[in-house]
Amino acid sequence: MERHFHQDLETLKAELLRMGGLAEAIVHKSVEALQRRDLKLAEEAIQDDRLIDRLEVDIDHHAIDLLARQQPMAVDLRFILAALKISNDLERVGDHAVNIAGSVLRLGTAPPVKPLIDIPRMAELALGMLKDALDAFVRKDSATAREILRRDDTVDELNRQVHRELIGYMVENPTIISRSLELILVARNLERVADLATNVAEELVFFTEARIVKHHLEETTS
Amino acid sequence: MERHFHQDLETLKAELLRMGGLAEAIVHKSVEALQRRDLKLAEEAIQDDRLIDRLEVDIDHHAIDLLARQQPMAVDLRFILAALKISNDLERVGDHAVNIAGSVLRLGTAPPVKPLIDIPRMAELALGMLKDALDAFVRKDSATAREILRRDDTVDELNRQVHRELIGYMVENPTIISRSLELILVARNLERVADLATNVAEELVFFTEARIVKHHLEETTS
């Protein structure tokens, strides 16, 4: 029974990692579609999100089933609750990738309004944060989790920079307003992916240290 | 013991309702600040959000404590898990209100770029959905929950309409680009509040019927 339970926890962890891998891949694909103006790739990203949605439902089922059957205590209970929250975070990462793919479809094959430098950089940073947060989760490495929380500031700053720059373009050339707006929205979606990576890191700190670090109100759970 | 547990569940429900009331109030306040160009009211909305963040942490503590101490089964287990998810949804509602208040501060006291008709209408619809979802949660009324899911389409359509209209304004008059963009962002935040109300409704269906309706993949939990 005990052994079986630990196998179930390992399965749950493996499912989360698979979902994390898919979530990273779909964000990467949507940004690549933007860079290449590849509408087919954008459609593919939108399709791929269905698999992520499916995995969230599966993970929720397994987690709830484990809670109901095993009535776990302490660290195992916190792990399962963290898994539920992380699956929700990853599902939202998928939704942001779908939003980006939607912008790609609306932008179509017209030449970009500006060279894409900051947006791919934001994607790289946000995906690095997400990957490291999930790796840290597997290793129960809360020191790395805290470091990830700090990296979010760089992504926020890039988002503000993209926003300011594109407003400048729009003012100079009103014919590109719609297209500039799409890029502003893409940047905001990437900024939200980085936020969700920090959520995963926060869940990890909760799970390993029994502390809730959300909202910078650090306190020990009872 | 049993009686004590049911009192604990009632307390958890009361905390959720209080948090829901605060979340509604802060969205209402941020939109009122927009309509009146009242920067002080916007600052107030931003301050109020700290209380919502605090309540989320409290509710999470209580829910986790109940799971750990009481090891609830079936409907009680599902109720506590739903409470955890709903508190997360309400916290995000608060964040959207803060985003709106941020737009109000950036817009300042300059006259609005267009009469505000659709945006207050969106706020009214989204807040109605949120209120009804929480009321339905208390009454365990999953029929109302399903009806709320359908109301989301109207808010989505209004959001698209605001977006199209403001792009038109920006093209005609590049000097109002920044200010029009803020209104587009306000509308998107309200559209997200309506989405979060549908999340609450989905959690209710899960809790009362043991079904996950997310992503339109309806299935019975094991």
GROMACS .gro file of C-alpha atoms in nm, chain B residues 34-114:
model
   81
  256LEU     CA    1  -1.242   5.527  -1.468
  257GLN     CA    2  -1.581   5.683  -1.528
  258ARG     CA    3  -1.526   5.969  -1.282
  259ARG     CA    4  -1.154   6.009  -1.364
  260ASP     CA    5  -1.105   5.984  -0.989
  261LEU     CA    6  -0.739   5.900  -0.931
  262LYS     CA    7  -0.784   5.882  -0.555
  263LEU     CA    8  -1.049   5.613  -0.597
  264ALA     CA    9  -0.813   5.421  -0.827
  265GLU     CA   10  -0.542   5.435  -0.559
  266GLU     CA   11  -0.797   5.307  -0.310
  267ALA     CA   12  -0.880   5.009  -0.534
  268ILE     CA   13  -0.509   4.923  -0.550
  269GLN     CA   14  -0.484   4.940  -0.170
  270ASP     CA   15  -0.799   4.727  -0.125
  271ASP     CA   16  -0.642   4.447  -0.326
  272ARG     CA   17  -0.395   4.384  -0.043
  273LEU     CA   18  -0.684   4.269   0.173
  274ILE     CA   19  -0.795   4.025  -0.098
  275ASP     CA   20  -0.441   3.886  -0.120
  276ARG     CA   21  -0.440   3.846   0.256
  277LEU     CA   22  -0.774   3.662   0.249
  278GLU     CA   23  -0.648   3.421  -0.017
  279VAL     CA   24  -0.358   3.322   0.209
  280ASP     CA   25  -0.597   3.279   0.506
  281ILE     CA   26  -0.842   3.065   0.306
  282ASP     CA   27  -0.560   2.848   0.172
  283HIS     CA   28  -0.432   2.795   0.526
  284HIS     CA   29  -0.774   2.697   0.656
  285ALA     CA   30  -0.848   2.466   0.364
  286ILE     CA   31  -0.511   2.289   0.391
  287ASP     CA   32  -0.546   2.263   0.765
  288LEU     CA   33  -0.892   2.103   0.724
  289LEU     CA   34  -0.756   1.857   0.467
  290ALA     CA   35  -0.470   1.761   0.695
  291ARG     CA   36  -0.668   1.731   1.019
  292GLN     CA   37  -0.999   1.591   0.900
  293GLN     CA   38  -0.907   1.387   0.594
  294PRO     CA   39  -1.251   1.453   0.446
  295MET     CA   40  -1.411   1.223   0.188
  296ALA     CA   41  -1.626   1.266  -0.123
  297VAL     CA   42  -1.837   1.582  -0.126
  298ASP     CA   43  -1.650   1.751   0.163
  299LEU     CA   44  -1.316   1.682  -0.003
  300ARG     CA   45  -1.446   1.825  -0.330
  301PHE     CA   46  -1.586   2.130  -0.150
  302ILE     CA   47  -1.248   2.209   0.008
  303LEU     CA   48  -1.066   2.164  -0.323
  304ALA     CA   49  -1.323   2.388  -0.493
  305ALA     CA   50  -1.272   2.650  -0.220
  306LEU     CA   51  -0.896   2.648  -0.288
  307LYS     CA   52  -0.953   2.700  -0.660
  308ILE     CA   53  -1.219   2.968  -0.611
  309SER     CA   54  -0.999   3.167  -0.372
  310ASN     CA   55  -0.732   3.163  -0.644
  311ASP     CA   56  -0.989   3.282  -0.902
  312LEU     CA   57  -1.102   3.566  -0.674
  313GLU     CA   58  -0.746   3.673  -0.611
  314ARG     CA   59  -0.700   3.702  -0.987
  315VAL     CA   60  -1.020   3.909  -1.011
  316GLY     CA   61  -0.853   4.148  -0.765
  317ASP     CA   62  -0.543   4.161  -0.987
  318HIS     CA   63  -0.754   4.257  -1.288
  319ALA     CA   64  -0.914   4.538  -1.085
  320VAL     CA   65  -0.563   4.659  -0.998
  321ASN     CA   66  -0.473   4.652  -1.369
  322ILE     CA   67  -0.781   4.864  -1.445
  323ALA     CA   68  -0.690   5.107  -1.166
  324GLY     CA   69  -0.340   5.129  -1.317
  325SER     CA   70  -0.495   5.231  -1.651
  326VAL     CA   71  -0.703   5.496  -1.468
  327LEU     CA   72  -0.386   5.641  -1.312
  328ARG     CA   73  -0.208   5.649  -1.650
  329LEU     CA   74  -0.512   5.808  -1.818
  330GLY     CA   75  -0.516   6.082  -1.556
  331THR     CA   76  -0.777   6.352  -1.563
  332ALA     CA   77  -0.780   6.419  -1.940
  333PRO     CA   78  -1.124   6.392  -2.105
  334PRO     CA   79  -1.209   6.038  -2.225
  335VAL     CA   80  -1.140   5.949  -2.591
  336LYS     CA   81  -1.495   5.820  -2.626
   0.00000   0.00000   0.00000
